[in-house]
């Protein structure tokens, strides 16, 4: 038997979670996994849907973006603020599942579920985002994502907000076999700042679905520093150094490894087009 409660405030939710309750936001990972028989529904479910404190997408005084954990992928997709200032996040949100999935699946759920193929991981990594938790902790995305399905959250601790600093132009691209209802085979995000002479001042690159978590690609970033767009192809070849892909139903490790450079180059080119817009 599963019990279900829907507290009205975070203060009411925390003791229920501390007592062993499991948070559910949109339910598109948790409930769908239970329905399909992959994982049993937990014995005590604490729904977050009434916690308005965890909603909203706004710009803070320091120019950073503050995203409530209950914001949905559709909220990101529709936000003019996100599309103009943090476009890799909008690129990623648009790719998630179907409109139904995007309308209920949340940012907090995507991060806490910690799938290596999660869409928001790589864009948040290149934008150097951090999460603020209900315990008052601030964790960088690379600290939060510990392994497949594992995060650094303490039992009963919630992701409350995601804070994304003001940043360079960005893009997220994924390789998939069809345009919708697909999970990333390989994905890449890039963030770039370029000076007037076309020299790259800042470059960050992160990969999806090719390692136990979404990861940065430091060798690519180093190769781009002070270079120009002419090196994108060669720099992208170095991305596989950050990868340890597995073979699964969607692709072999060899295929994934072969595609990484292609997807990284496309992400760099799209981010670069946006710098120049
Ligand atoms: C048909 C379909 C297609 C999909 N396609 C994609 C895709 O293309 N890309 C992709 O990345 N994902 C995809 N997903 C997965 C899923 O939709 C996303 O990961 C979504 O963002 C999960 O959010 P949720 O609110 O539904 O999470 P839930 O299922 O409610 O929760 C997931 C996990 O996170 C925990 N949790 C939820 N909110 C919080 C919080 N604030 N703090 C701490 N823990 C929390 C829950 O306890 C649970 O363990 C798809 C799912 C379906 C069903």
PDB file of N, CA and C in Angstrom, residues 107-144:
ATOM      1  N   UNK A 107      12.227  20.452 -13.665  1.00  0.00           N
ATOM      2  CA  UNK A 107      13.682  20.651 -13.612  1.00  0.00           C
ATOM      3  C   UNK A 107      14.251  19.866 -12.421  1.00  0.00           C
ATOM      4  N   UNK A 108      13.601  19.996 -11.249  1.00  0.00           N
ATOM      5  CA  UNK A 108      14.089  19.288 -10.053  1.00  0.00           C
ATOM      6  C   UNK A 108      14.066  17.781 -10.251  1.00  0.00           C
ATOM      7  N   UNK A 109      13.002  17.277 -10.876  1.00  0.00           N
ATOM      8  CA  UNK A 109      12.900  15.832 -11.115  1.00  0.00           C
ATOM      9  C   UNK A 109      13.952  15.347 -12.092  1.00  0.00           C
ATOM     10  N   UNK A 110      14.213  16.128 -13.119  1.00  0.00           N
ATOM     11  CA  UNK A 110      15.236  15.750 -14.108  1.00  0.00           C
ATOM     12  C   UNK A 110      16.598  15.635 -13.424  1.00  0.00           C
ATOM     13  N   UNK A 111      16.926  16.618 -12.573  1.00  0.00           N
ATOM     14  CA  UNK A 111      18.227  16.601 -11.895  1.00  0.00           C
ATOM     15  C   UNK A 111      18.293  15.488 -10.849  1.00  0.00           C
ATOM     16  N   UNK A 112      17.236  15.352 -10.040  1.00  0.00           N
ATOM     17  CA  UNK A 112      17.282  14.372  -8.951  1.00  0.00           C
ATOM     18  C   UNK A 112      17.262  12.947  -9.483  1.00  0.00           C
ATOM     19  N   UNK A 113      16.648  12.742 -10.636  1.00  0.00           N
ATOM     20  CA  UNK A 113      16.612  11.405 -11.237  1.00  0.00           C
ATOM     21  C   UNK A 113      18.003  10.991 -11.751  1.00  0.00           C
ATOM     22  N   UNK A 114      18.806  12.006 -12.128  1.00  0.00           N
ATOM     23  CA  UNK A 114      20.236  11.815 -12.449  1.00  0.00           C
ATOM     24  C   UNK A 114      20.504  10.733 -13.485  1.00  0.00           C
ATOM     25  N   UNK A 115      19.706  10.691 -14.526  1.00  0.00           N
ATOM     26  CA  UNK A 115      20.018   9.775 -15.628  1.00  0.00           C
ATOM     27  C   UNK A 115      21.221  10.316 -16.398  1.00  0.00           C
ATOM     28  N   UNK A 116      22.138   9.452 -16.841  1.00  0.00           N
ATOM     29  CA  UNK A 116      23.253   9.953 -17.668  1.00  0.00           C
ATOM     30  C   UNK A 116      22.758  10.603 -18.963  1.00  0.00           C
ATOM     31  N   UNK A 117      21.520  10.239 -19.376  1.00  0.00           N
ATOM     32  CA  UNK A 117      20.952  10.795 -20.619  1.00  0.00           C
ATOM     33  C   UNK A 117      20.044  11.988 -20.351  1.00  0.00           C
ATOM     34  N   UNK A 118      20.035  12.500 -19.109  1.00  0.00           N
ATOM     35  CA  UNK A 118      19.158  13.632 -18.771  1.00  0.00           C
ATOM     36  C   UNK A 118      19.472  14.838 -19.653  1.00  0.00           C
ATOM     37  N   UNK A 119      18.407  15.520 -20.062  1.00  0.00           N
ATOM     38  CA  UNK A 119      18.606  16.617 -21.020  1.00  0.00           C
ATOM     39  C   UNK A 119      19.218  17.871 -20.396  1.00  0.00           C
ATOM     40  N   UNK A 120      18.887  18.152 -19.126  1.00  0.00           N
ATOM     41  CA  UNK A 120      19.303  19.458 -18.591  1.00  0.00           C
ATOM     42  C   UNK A 120      20.718  19.462 -18.024  1.00  0.00           C
ATOM     43  N   UNK A 121      21.326  18.294 -17.842  1.00  0.00           N
ATOM     44  CA  UNK A 121      22.637  18.220 -17.186  1.00  0.00           C
ATOM     45  C   UNK A 121      23.721  18.986 -17.934  1.00  0.00           C
ATOM     46  N   UNK A 122      23.899  18.663 -19.220  1.00  0.00           N
ATOM     47  CA  UNK A 122      25.001  19.297 -19.974  1.00  0.00           C
ATOM     48  C   UNK A 122      24.798  20.816 -20.101  1.00  0.00           C
ATOM     49  N   UNK A 123      23.583  21.294 -20.446  1.00  0.00           N
ATOM     50  CA  UNK A 123      23.403  22.757 -20.500  1.00  0.00           C
ATOM     51  C   UNK A 123      23.678  23.441 -19.159  1.00  0.00           C
ATOM     52  N   UNK A 124      23.243  22.814 -18.058  1.00  0.00           N
ATOM     53  CA  UNK A 124      23.490  23.445 -16.753  1.00  0.00           C
ATOM     54  C   UNK A 124      24.983  23.407 -16.406  1.00  0.00           C
ATOM     55  N   UNK A 125      25.690  22.369 -16.854  1.00  0.00           N
ATOM     56  CA  UNK A 125      27.144  22.310 -16.607  1.00  0.00           C
ATOM     57  C   UNK A 125      27.870  23.425 -17.353  1.00  0.00           C
ATOM     58  N   UNK A 126      27.534  23.640 -18.627  1.00  0.00           N
ATOM     59  CA  UNK A 126      28.284  24.684 -19.366  1.00  0.00           C
ATOM     60  C   UNK A 126      27.916  26.082 -18.875  1.00  0.00           C
ATOM     61  N   UNK A 127      26.750  26.208 -18.258  1.00  0.00           N
ATOM     62  CA  UNK A 127      26.375  27.506 -17.685  1.00  0.00           C
ATOM     63  C   UNK A 127      26.806  27.633 -16.222  1.00  0.00           C
ATOM     64  N   UNK A 128      27.553  26.643 -15.727  1.00  0.00           N
ATOM     65  CA  UNK A 128      28.100  26.662 -14.362  1.00  0.00           C
ATOM     66  C   UNK A 128      27.019  26.896 -13.300  1.00  0.00           C
ATOM     67  N   UNK A 129      25.912  26.187 -13.476  1.00  0.00           N
ATOM     68  CA  UNK A 129      24.779  26.353 -12.559  1.00  0.00           C
ATOM     69  C   UNK A 129      25.037  25.637 -11.237  1.00  0.00           C
ATOM     70  N   UNK A 130      24.283  26.048 -10.223  1.00  0.00           N
ATOM     71  CA  UNK A 130      24.322  25.312  -8.959  1.00  0.00           C
ATOM     72  C   UNK A 130      22.891  25.160  -8.448  1.00  0.00           C
ATOM     73  N   UNK A 131      22.694  24.154  -7.612  1.00  0.00           N
ATOM     74  CA  UNK A 131      21.371  24.008  -7.012  1.00  0.00           C
ATOM     75  C   UNK A 131      21.424  24.514  -5.576  1.00  0.00           C
ATOM     76  N   UNK A 132      20.296  25.062  -5.145  1.00  0.00           N
ATOM     77  CA  UNK A 132      20.123  25.411  -3.732  1.00  0.00           C
ATOM     78  C   UNK A 132      19.151  24.393  -3.166  1.00  0.00           C
ATOM     79  N   UNK A 133      19.512  23.807  -2.051  1.00  0.00           N
ATOM     80  CA  UNK A 133      18.669  22.730  -1.510  1.00  0.00           C
ATOM     81  C   UNK A 133      17.836  23.224  -0.333  1.00  0.00           C
ATOM     82  N   UNK A 134      16.866  22.399   0.044  1.00  0.00           N
ATOM     83  CA  UNK A 134      16.028  22.736   1.204  1.00  0.00           C
ATOM     84  C   UNK A 134      16.867  22.772   2.478  1.00  0.00           C
ATOM     85  N   UNK A 135      18.041  22.138   2.457  1.00  0.00           N
ATOM     86  CA  UNK A 135      18.933  22.167   3.621  1.00  0.00           C
ATOM     87  C   UNK A 135      19.846  23.370   3.616  1.00  0.00           C
ATOM     88  N   UNK A 136      19.639  24.297   2.670  1.00  0.00           N
ATOM     89  CA  UNK A 136      20.456  25.514   2.618  1.00  0.00           C
ATOM     90  C   UNK A 136      21.812  25.285   1.972  1.00  0.00           C
ATOM     91  N   UNK A 137      22.011  24.106   1.356  1.00  0.00           N
ATOM     92  CA  UNK A 137      23.312  23.860   0.704  1.00  0.00           C
ATOM     93  C   UNK A 137      23.293  24.362  -0.730  1.00  0.00           C
ATOM     94  N   UNK A 138      24.473  24.728  -1.218  1.00  0.00           N
ATOM     95  CA  UNK A 138      24.638  25.085  -2.629  1.00  0.00           C
ATOM     96  C   UNK A 138      25.596  24.086  -3.246  1.00  0.00           C
ATOM     97  N   UNK A 139      25.144  23.407  -4.274  1.00  0.00           N
ATOM     98  CA  UNK A 139      25.976  22.383  -4.915  1.00  0.00           C
ATOM     99  C   UNK A 139      26.080  22.691  -6.392  1.00  0.00           C
ATOM    100  N   UNK A 140      27.299  22.688  -6.918  1.00  0.00           N
ATOM    101  CA  UNK A 140      27.473  22.775  -8.364  1.00  0.00           C
ATOM    102  C   UNK A 140      26.870  21.518  -8.997  1.00  0.00           C
ATOM    103  N   UNK A 141      26.497  21.619 -10.269  1.00  0.00           N
ATOM    104  CA  UNK A 141      25.881  20.458 -10.934  1.00  0.00           C
ATOM    105  C   UNK A 141      26.845  19.269 -10.918  1.00  0.00           C
ATOM    106  N   UNK A 142      28.162  19.548 -11.066  1.00  0.00           N
ATOM    107  CA  UNK A 142      29.129  18.439 -11.084  1.00  0.00           C
ATOM    108  C   UNK A 142      29.246  17.799  -9.701  1.00  0.00           C
ATOM    109  N   UNK A 143      28.920  18.554  -8.640  1.00  0.00           N
ATOM    110  CA  UNK A 143      28.915  17.950  -7.291  1.00  0.00           C
ATOM    111  C   UNK A 143      27.624  17.190  -7.052  1.00  0.00           C
ATOM    112  N   UNK A 144      26.526  17.704  -7.610  1.00  0.00           N
ATOM    113  CA  UNK A 144      25.210  17.081  -7.389  1.00  0.00           C
ATOM    114  C   UNK A 144      25.134  15.704  -8.038  1.00  0.00           C
TER     115      UNK A 144
END
